[in-house]
Each structure stands twice: as structure tokens, then as C-alpha cells.
Amino acid sequence: MSGTSDVEEVRLAPEDWPGALATTDGPQLVVAGPGAGKTEFLVRRAVHLVTAGVEPARIAVLTFSRRGASELTRRLRQAVGPGRTAPRAATFHSLAARIVETHGPAVGGWSEPPALLTGPEQVALVAELLVAEDRAVWPPGLADLLGSRSFAEEVTDFVLRAREHLLGGADLAAAAAGRDDWRAMPGFLGRYDAALSERHRLDYATLVVTATRLATDPAVAEALGRDIEYVLVDEYQDTTPAQAAFLAALLPVGGRPGRGAAP
């Protein structure tokens, strides 16, 4: 598919795969039901690129879990065959972490990249902040739960989902206007972000957002253009808005020529 708005739909039979695999310029979305071979198409696309002379290290193959990345790497190695280097699959978070570690200090002005919070550490931070909250800000039914670990876990999940959907304080404030149970969340999100900044930490969702911001810096974009020529994404339909924005930053429309995506 090509163009900024026009989409060309092509229906593929198995015998049409070779031609589709060889069409590598520009974004391409493979749509099919479960078990139809989307991941196999991605693997064969990677093999085609390697065979065509693309350096495996310049092919970013992304998926959603470490287990999935490990299995996809195994399939890539098997498909490429012995004696040749295969691309290595990674998660969105691992690629985002690499970008933050490599480019964050120079662009963000940090002496070192922020440390990444584990899931339990994030819940612990949210719990710490909730205990210090002004009870008057929270609805009566929730104010009594500010010291509860289970409530801290629920708020952590809320923060995660807000970040995944690129919702900032203003967005939450607009959404909370008609929901009393959300009325404290915009302010809490701001205090949570301030705590992350003060402690020089990132959570997993903020990691992707931060990497996206860095990727839009002209110097970082140029460096990424040298490092990454193709991005292949398995199960693209499962991406969050934040992950989709991350991919768009890696492969801007009208940007570096010759780069492509094949989810």
C-alpha cells in the first residue's frame, strides 16, 4: 500500500505470496483471520529482505511479549537457514528502551537514562502517592480506599491504560467532567508524572511515549534511519495508540525512502 490516504486492497491467494513478499516499499498491512498465516508471511518477508541483501540488524521485527519474541526469533533463524544471520525479534518495550538508553542523555539532557520501574515498583509508587493524597479531592467512596493495596493496583492499571491511549491530564479532565469517580485522576496523574520526573524513573507505558518523543527529534530520526531500514510487526491489530504512534515515529510518512512496514 502507498500514499498518505489512498489504500490499495489486494486479495492474496497462496500462489500470490511471492509477488507480495517482494513488494517491500511503503507501509503494508496484512489482514487475515487466525491461523491464516500472517506470522508466516512476516517470517518470509524477513527472509526475502535478507536474501535481497538487507543487513539483518537493520530489520526491526517487533511483537508483544518476550516469549513471543523468543519464538519468532527461533522461526526466523530456522527460515533463514544455517550459515546466515537472521533478524532478531524484540518487543516494543525493548526497542523503546534501546532508543531511550542510546539517545535520551543527549536529547533529554540527562546524565544517564531514567531507570525503568518494574510492575511491582510502579504499584508501590502509586500506593505511596495515594497514602499522601488529600482525601477531600477524592469521592467519598474512594477516599476510604487510598491506603488499600488493591486500590493502588487499580489506579496503576488506570494510569497504564491512560498512557497507552495517549491521554494526558487535560484529556482525563475532559473525560472526568461527567464522571465523579474519575474526578481525582487528572490531578493524580500530574502528581504521578512529577514523582517519576523527580526520581528519574519511567514506567513501561511512559517508556514507549518517551521513545516516541525522542524519535521525532531530527538528529535521532537521522540516526534511526541509519540503524533501521524495515520494521515488521506481528499482530499489529493488538497495538495500543501509543505503540502505533511509536511506529509512526520510526517510519514517518514521506520520510526516509526505502523503508517499509509489514504487520
mmCIF file of C-alpha atoms in Angstrom:
data_model
loop_
_atom_site.group_PDB
_atom_site.id
_atom_site.type_symbol
_atom_site.label_atom_id
_atom_site.label_comp_id
_atom_site.label_asym_id
_atom_site.label_seq_id
_atom_site.Cartn_x
_atom_site.Cartn_y
_atom_site.Cartn_z
ATOM 1 C CA MET A 1 0.000 0.000 0.000
ATOM 2 C CA SER A 2 1.265 3.504 -0.672
ATOM 3 C CA GLY A 3 0.265 7.113 -0.332
ATOM 4 C CA THR A 4 -0.818 9.118 2.686
ATOM 5 C CA SER A 5 -4.527 8.393 2.414
ATOM 6 C CA ASP A 6 -5.183 6.102 -0.544
ATOM 7 C CA VAL A 7 -5.285 2.415 0.276
ATOM 8 C CA GLU A 8 -4.967 -0.287 -2.347
ATOM 9 C CA GLU A 9 -6.588 -3.549 -1.260
ATOM 10 C CA VAL A 10 -5.162 -6.708 -2.774
ATOM 11 C CA ARG A 11 -6.633 -10.134 -2.072
ATOM 12 C CA LEU A 12 -3.950 -12.803 -1.993
ATOM 13 C CA ALA A 13 -4.152 -16.485 -2.780
ATOM 14 C CA PRO A 14 -1.224 -18.701 -1.686
ATOM 15 C CA GLU A 15 0.222 -18.588 -5.188
ATOM 16 C CA ASP A 16 0.304 -14.762 -4.977
ATOM 17 C CA TRP A 17 2.626 -14.666 -1.961
ATOM 18 C CA PRO A 18 5.952 -14.405 -3.837
ATOM 19 C CA GLY A 19 4.935 -11.190 -5.571
ATOM 20 C CA ALA A 20 3.520 -9.682 -2.379
ATOM 21 C CA LEU A 21 6.640 -10.611 -0.410
ATOM 22 C CA ALA A 22 8.801 -8.840 -2.959
ATOM 23 C CA THR A 23 6.774 -5.610 -2.672
ATOM 24 C CA THR A 24 8.701 -4.008 0.167
ATOM 25 C CA ASP A 25 8.491 -0.228 -0.270
ATOM 26 C CA GLY A 26 5.994 1.695 1.813
ATOM 27 C CA PRO A 27 3.569 0.543 4.506
ATOM 28 C CA GLN A 28 1.788 -2.747 4.091
ATOM 29 C CA LEU A 29 -0.912 -4.250 6.277
ATOM 30 C CA VAL A 30 -1.696 -7.956 6.080
ATOM 31 C CA VAL A 31 -5.254 -8.701 7.211
ATOM 32 C CA ALA A 32 -6.416 -12.276 7.764
ATOM 33 C CA GLY A 33 -8.154 -14.450 10.312
ATOM 34 C CA PRO A 34 -6.463 -16.551 12.997
ATOM 35 C CA GLY A 35 -4.273 -19.315 11.624
ATOM 36 C CA ALA A 36 -4.270 -17.889 8.091
ATOM 37 C CA GLY A 37 -0.501 -17.370 8.034
ATOM 38 C CA LYS A 38 0.110 -13.715 8.930
ATOM 39 C CA THR A 39 3.170 -14.546 11.028
ATOM 40 C CA GLU A 40 4.460 -16.917 8.352
ATOM 41 C CA PHE A 41 4.117 -14.080 5.833
ATOM 42 C CA LEU A 42 6.149 -11.834 8.146
ATOM 43 C CA VAL A 43 8.856 -14.506 8.511
ATOM 44 C CA ARG A 44 9.055 -14.993 4.752
ATOM 45 C CA ARG A 45 9.213 -11.219 4.234
ATOM 46 C CA ALA A 46 12.217 -11.093 6.572
ATOM 47 C CA VAL A 47 13.882 -13.938 4.668
ATOM 48 C CA HIS A 48 13.219 -12.136 1.363
ATOM 49 C CA LEU A 49 14.837 -8.944 2.699
ATOM 50 C CA VAL A 50 17.907 -10.799 3.983
ATOM 51 C CA THR A 51 18.243 -12.648 0.683
ATOM 52 C CA ALA A 52 17.946 -9.318 -1.159
ATOM 53 C CA GLY A 53 20.945 -8.020 0.787
ATOM 54 C CA VAL A 54 19.396 -6.061 3.655
ATOM 55 C CA GLU A 55 21.528 -6.349 6.778
ATOM 56 C CA PRO A 56 19.589 -8.405 9.367
ATOM 57 C CA ALA A 57 20.459 -5.892 12.088
ATOM 58 C CA ARG A 58 18.608 -3.208 10.101
ATOM 59 C CA ILE A 59 15.350 -5.174 10.119
ATOM 60 C CA ALA A 60 13.356 -4.490 13.274
ATOM 61 C CA VAL A 61 10.921 -7.341 13.946
ATOM 62 C CA LEU A 62 8.508 -6.432 16.732
ATOM 63 C CA THR A 63 5.999 -8.382 18.793
ATOM 64 C CA PHE A 64 4.311 -8.012 22.175
ATOM 65 C CA SER A 65 5.921 -10.351 24.681
ATOM 66 C CA ARG A 66 9.341 -11.751 25.475
ATOM 67 C CA ARG A 67 8.036 -15.257 24.896
ATOM 68 C CA GLY A 68 6.618 -14.232 21.537
ATOM 69 C CA ALA A 69 9.893 -12.541 20.589
ATOM 70 C CA SER A 70 11.858 -15.655 21.514
ATOM 71 C CA GLU A 71 9.602 -17.916 19.438
ATOM 72 C CA LEU A 72 9.628 -15.508 16.494
ATOM 73 C CA THR A 73 13.439 -15.309 16.622
ATOM 74 C CA ARG A 74 13.563 -19.120 16.524
ATOM 75 C CA ARG A 75 11.328 -19.189 13.456
ATOM 76 C CA LEU A 76 13.396 -16.503 11.738
ATOM 77 C CA ARG A 77 16.641 -18.403 12.336
ATOM 78 C CA GLN A 78 15.099 -21.610 11.051
ATOM 79 C CA ALA A 79 13.706 -19.893 7.944
ATOM 80 C CA VAL A 80 16.920 -18.056 7.083
ATOM 81 C CA GLY A 81 18.851 -21.293 7.421
ATOM 82 C CA PRO A 82 22.251 -22.288 8.745
ATOM 83 C CA GLY A 83 25.283 -20.202 7.907
ATOM 84 C CA ARG A 84 23.321 -16.933 7.598
ATOM 85 C CA THR A 85 22.438 -14.339 10.204
ATOM 86 C CA ALA A 86 18.730 -13.851 10.867
ATOM 87 C CA PRO A 87 16.953 -10.755 12.190
ATOM 88 C CA ARG A 88 16.247 -10.912 15.908
ATOM 89 C CA ALA A 89 12.706 -10.244 17.134
ATOM 90 C CA ALA A 90 12.162 -7.815 20.001
ATOM 91 C CA THR A 91 9.302 -6.350 21.998
ATOM 92 C CA PHE A 92 8.103 -2.777 21.601
ATOM 93 C CA HIS A 93 9.438 -2.050 25.076
ATOM 94 C CA SER A 94 12.905 -3.431 24.405
ATOM 95 C CA LEU A 95 13.278 -1.333 21.238
ATOM 96 C CA ALA A 96 11.931 1.711 23.089
ATOM 97 C CA ALA A 97 14.419 1.093 25.917
ATOM 98 C CA ARG A 98 17.260 0.908 23.406
ATOM 99 C CA ILE A 99 16.256 4.257 21.910
ATOM 100 C CA VAL A 100 15.961 5.895 25.336
ATOM 101 C CA GLU A 101 19.307 4.499 26.503
ATOM 102 C CA THR A 102 21.089 5.471 23.281
ATOM 103 C CA HIS A 103 19.603 8.883 22.584
ATOM 104 C CA GLY A 104 17.976 10.029 25.822
ATOM 105 C CA PRO A 105 21.025 11.543 27.520
ATOM 106 C CA ALA A 106 21.941 13.753 24.544
ATOM 107 C CA VAL A 107 18.412 14.851 23.604
ATOM 108 C CA GLY A 108 16.828 14.810 27.056
ATOM 109 C CA GLY A 109 19.777 16.415 28.781
ATOM 110 C CA TRP A 110 20.101 13.556 31.268
ATOM 111 C CA SER A 111 23.383 12.453 32.769
ATOM 112 C CA GLU A 112 22.052 8.906 32.383
ATOM 113 C CA PRO A 113 18.785 7.335 31.153
ATOM 114 C CA PRO A 114 15.917 7.063 33.665
ATOM 115 C CA ALA A 115 15.647 3.744 35.470
ATOM 116 C CA LEU A 116 12.695 1.571 34.448
ATOM 117 C CA LEU A 117 10.122 0.688 37.101
ATOM 118 C CA THR A 118 9.097 -2.939 37.353
ATOM 119 C CA GLY A 119 5.379 -3.668 37.683
ATOM 120 C CA PRO A 120 5.545 -4.127 41.491
ATOM 121 C CA GLU A 121 7.682 -0.983 41.830
ATOM 122 C CA GLN A 122 5.104 1.019 39.909
ATOM 123 C CA VAL A 123 2.311 -0.218 42.171
ATOM 124 C CA ALA A 124 4.443 0.638 45.208
ATOM 125 C CA LEU A 125 4.992 4.179 43.924
ATOM 126 C CA VAL A 126 1.276 4.655 43.249
ATOM 127 C CA ALA A 127 0.459 3.300 46.710
ATOM 128 C CA GLU A 128 2.956 5.715 48.297
ATOM 129 C CA LEU A 129 1.420 8.666 46.469
ATOM 130 C CA LEU A 130 -2.158 7.639 47.270
ATOM 131 C CA VAL A 131 -1.462 7.499 51.014
ATOM 132 C CA ALA A 132 -0.291 11.130 50.845
ATOM 133 C CA GLU A 133 -3.337 12.310 48.853
ATOM 134 C CA ASP A 134 -5.795 14.899 50.127
ATOM 135 C CA ARG A 135 -8.894 12.850 50.914
ATOM 136 C CA ALA A 136 -11.132 15.824 50.104
ATOM 137 C CA VAL A 137 -10.073 15.625 46.442
ATOM 138 C CA TRP A 138 -11.365 12.081 46.077
ATOM 139 C CA PRO A 139 -15.010 10.950 46.018
ATOM 140 C CA PRO A 140 -16.108 9.680 49.455
ATOM 141 C CA GLY A 141 -16.330 6.063 48.327
ATOM 142 C CA LEU A 142 -12.752 6.141 47.027
ATOM 143 C CA ALA A 143 -11.185 8.318 49.707
ATOM 144 C CA ASP A 144 -11.592 5.431 52.162
ATOM 145 C CA LEU A 145 -9.531 3.203 49.840
ATOM 146 C CA LEU A 146 -6.437 5.408 49.498
ATOM 147 C CA GLY A 147 -4.430 3.141 51.792
ATOM 148 C CA SER A 148 -5.550 -0.073 50.105
ATOM 149 C CA ARG A 149 -3.045 -2.092 48.086
ATOM 150 C CA SER A 150 -5.777 -3.428 45.801
ATOM 151 C CA PHE A 151 -6.930 0.125 45.062
ATOM 152 C CA ALA A 152 -3.325 1.098 44.286
ATOM 153 C CA GLU A 153 -3.247 -1.752 41.763
ATOM 154 C CA GLU A 154 -6.481 -0.479 40.157
ATOM 155 C CA VAL A 155 -5.136 3.081 39.931
ATOM 156 C CA THR A 156 -1.873 1.765 38.458
ATOM 157 C CA ASP A 157 -3.852 -0.034 35.765
ATOM 158 C CA PHE A 158 -5.834 3.157 35.116
ATOM 159 C CA VAL A 159 -2.610 5.143 34.696
ATOM 160 C CA LEU A 160 -1.245 2.466 32.365
ATOM 161 C CA ARG A 161 -4.366 2.499 30.181
ATOM 162 C CA ALA A 162 -4.395 6.294 30.067
ATOM 163 C CA ARG A 163 -0.788 6.322 28.895
ATOM 164 C CA GLU A 164 -1.427 3.582 26.320
ATOM 165 C CA HIS A 165 -4.237 5.714 24.871
ATOM 166 C CA LEU A 166 -2.106 8.892 24.965
ATOM 167 C CA LEU A 167 -4.422 10.597 27.441
ATOM 168 C CA GLY A 168 -2.857 13.479 29.314
ATOM 169 C CA GLY A 169 -4.231 15.456 32.235
ATOM 170 C CA ALA A 170 -6.391 17.684 30.009
ATOM 171 C CA ASP A 171 -7.859 14.653 28.221
ATOM 172 C CA LEU A 172 -8.693 12.990 31.526
ATOM 173 C CA ALA A 173 -10.153 16.212 32.891
ATOM 174 C CA ALA A 174 -12.499 16.392 29.900
ATOM 175 C CA ALA A 175 -13.485 12.747 30.344
ATOM 176 C CA ALA A 176 -13.886 13.155 34.099
ATOM 177 C CA ALA A 177 -16.269 16.090 33.709
ATOM 178 C CA GLY A 178 -19.189 13.690 33.609
ATOM 179 C CA ARG A 179 -17.794 11.029 35.967
ATOM 180 C CA ASP A 180 -17.471 11.693 39.677
ATOM 181 C CA ASP A 181 -15.399 8.519 40.178
ATOM 182 C CA TRP A 182 -12.729 9.929 37.843
ATOM 183 C CA ARG A 183 -12.626 13.453 39.212
ATOM 184 C CA ALA A 184 -9.369 12.977 41.150
ATOM 185 C CA MET A 185 -7.493 11.158 38.398
ATOM 186 C CA PRO A 186 -6.312 14.137 36.272
ATOM 187 C CA GLY A 187 -4.629 15.735 39.267
ATOM 188 C CA PHE A 188 -3.228 12.425 40.462
ATOM 189 C CA LEU A 189 -1.754 11.706 37.026
ATOM 190 C CA GLY A 190 0.067 15.034 37.172
ATOM 191 C CA ARG A 191 1.458 14.256 40.633
ATOM 192 C CA TYR A 192 2.459 10.776 39.476
ATOM 193 C CA ASP A 193 4.320 12.211 36.469
ATOM 194 C CA ALA A 194 6.050 14.706 38.742
ATOM 195 C CA ALA A 195 7.162 11.872 41.028
ATOM 196 C CA LEU A 196 8.564 9.947 38.066
ATOM 197 C CA SER A 197 10.486 13.024 36.933
ATOM 198 C CA GLU A 198 11.836 13.798 40.409
ATOM 199 C CA ARG A 199 13.040 10.211 40.868
ATOM 200 C CA HIS A 200 14.316 9.922 37.285
ATOM 201 C CA ARG A 201 12.193 6.860 36.612
ATOM 202 C CA LEU A 202 9.969 5.595 33.792
ATOM 203 C CA ASP A 203 7.183 3.045 33.806
ATOM 204 C CA TYR A 204 6.662 0.715 30.848
ATOM 205 C CA ALA A 205 3.945 2.790 29.197
ATOM 206 C CA THR A 206 5.843 6.052 29.669
ATOM 207 C CA LEU A 207 8.909 4.345 28.176
ATOM 208 C CA VAL A 208 7.157 3.961 24.809
ATOM 209 C CA VAL A 209 5.868 7.559 24.909
ATOM 210 C CA THR A 210 9.344 8.853 25.751
ATOM 211 C CA ALA A 211 10.955 6.832 22.943
ATOM 212 C CA THR A 212 8.348 8.217 20.525
ATOM 213 C CA ARG A 213 9.181 11.767 21.552
ATOM 214 C CA LEU A 214 12.903 11.107 21.120
ATOM 215 C CA ALA A 215 12.339 9.515 17.703
ATOM 216 C CA THR A 216 10.810 12.749 16.407
ATOM 217 C CA ASP A 217 13.987 14.698 17.173
ATOM 218 C CA PRO A 218 15.735 15.351 13.822
ATOM 219 C CA ALA A 219 19.126 14.054 14.984
ATOM 220 C CA VAL A 220 17.600 10.910 16.472
ATOM 221 C CA ALA A 221 15.435 10.362 13.386
ATOM 222 C CA GLU A 222 18.540 10.547 11.206
ATOM 223 C CA ALA A 223 20.363 8.049 13.415
ATOM 224 C CA LEU A 224 17.377 5.686 13.415
ATOM 225 C CA GLY A 225 17.230 5.962 9.636
ATOM 226 C CA ARG A 226 20.762 4.619 9.507
ATOM 227 C CA ASP A 227 20.052 1.857 12.023
ATOM 228 C CA ILE A 228 16.604 0.644 10.934
ATOM 229 C CA GLU A 229 15.594 0.144 7.319
ATOM 230 C CA TYR A 230 12.495 -2.038 7.723
ATOM 231 C CA VAL A 231 10.039 -2.589 10.561
ATOM 232 C CA LEU A 232 7.968 -5.791 10.615
ATOM 233 C CA VAL A 233 5.241 -6.037 13.251
ATOM 234 C CA ASP A 234 3.497 -9.256 14.242
ATOM 235 C CA GLU A 235 -0.160 -8.977 15.365
ATOM 236 C CA TYR A 236 -0.394 -5.272 14.552
ATOM 237 C CA GLN A 237 -4.095 -5.290 15.431
ATOM 238 C CA ASP A 238 -3.100 -5.552 19.099
ATOM 239 C CA THR A 239 -1.091 -2.319 19.161
ATOM 240 C CA THR A 240 -2.159 0.421 21.530
ATOM 241 C CA PRO A 241 -2.440 4.023 20.286
ATOM 242 C CA ALA A 242 0.907 4.732 21.988
ATOM 243 C CA GLN A 243 2.579 1.827 20.184
ATOM 244 C CA ALA A 244 1.044 2.868 16.866
ATOM 245 C CA ALA A 245 2.415 6.394 17.410
ATOM 246 C CA PHE A 246 5.811 4.869 18.187
ATOM 247 C CA LEU A 247 5.774 3.004 14.866
ATOM 248 C CA ALA A 248 4.716 6.159 13.032
ATOM 249 C CA ALA A 249 7.689 7.984 14.545
ATOM 250 C CA LEU A 250 10.011 5.205 13.377
ATOM 251 C CA LEU A 251 8.544 5.252 9.861
ATOM 252 C CA PRO A 252 7.225 8.756 9.171
ATOM 253 C CA VAL A 253 5.104 9.179 6.038
ATOM 254 C CA GLY A 254 7.201 10.801 3.345
ATOM 255 C CA GLY A 255 10.309 10.279 5.441
ATOM 256 C CA ARG A 256 13.323 8.097 4.795
ATOM 257 C CA PRO A 257 12.877 6.362 1.409
ATOM 258 C CA GLY A 258 13.099 2.620 1.025
ATOM 259 C CA ARG A 259 11.819 1.851 4.492
ATOM 260 C CA GLY A 260 8.749 -0.290 4.942
ATOM 261 C CA ALA A 261 6.437 -1.926 7.424
ATOM 262 C CA ALA A 262 4.683 -5.246 7.099
ATOM 263 C CA PRO A 263 2.463 -6.048 10.098
#
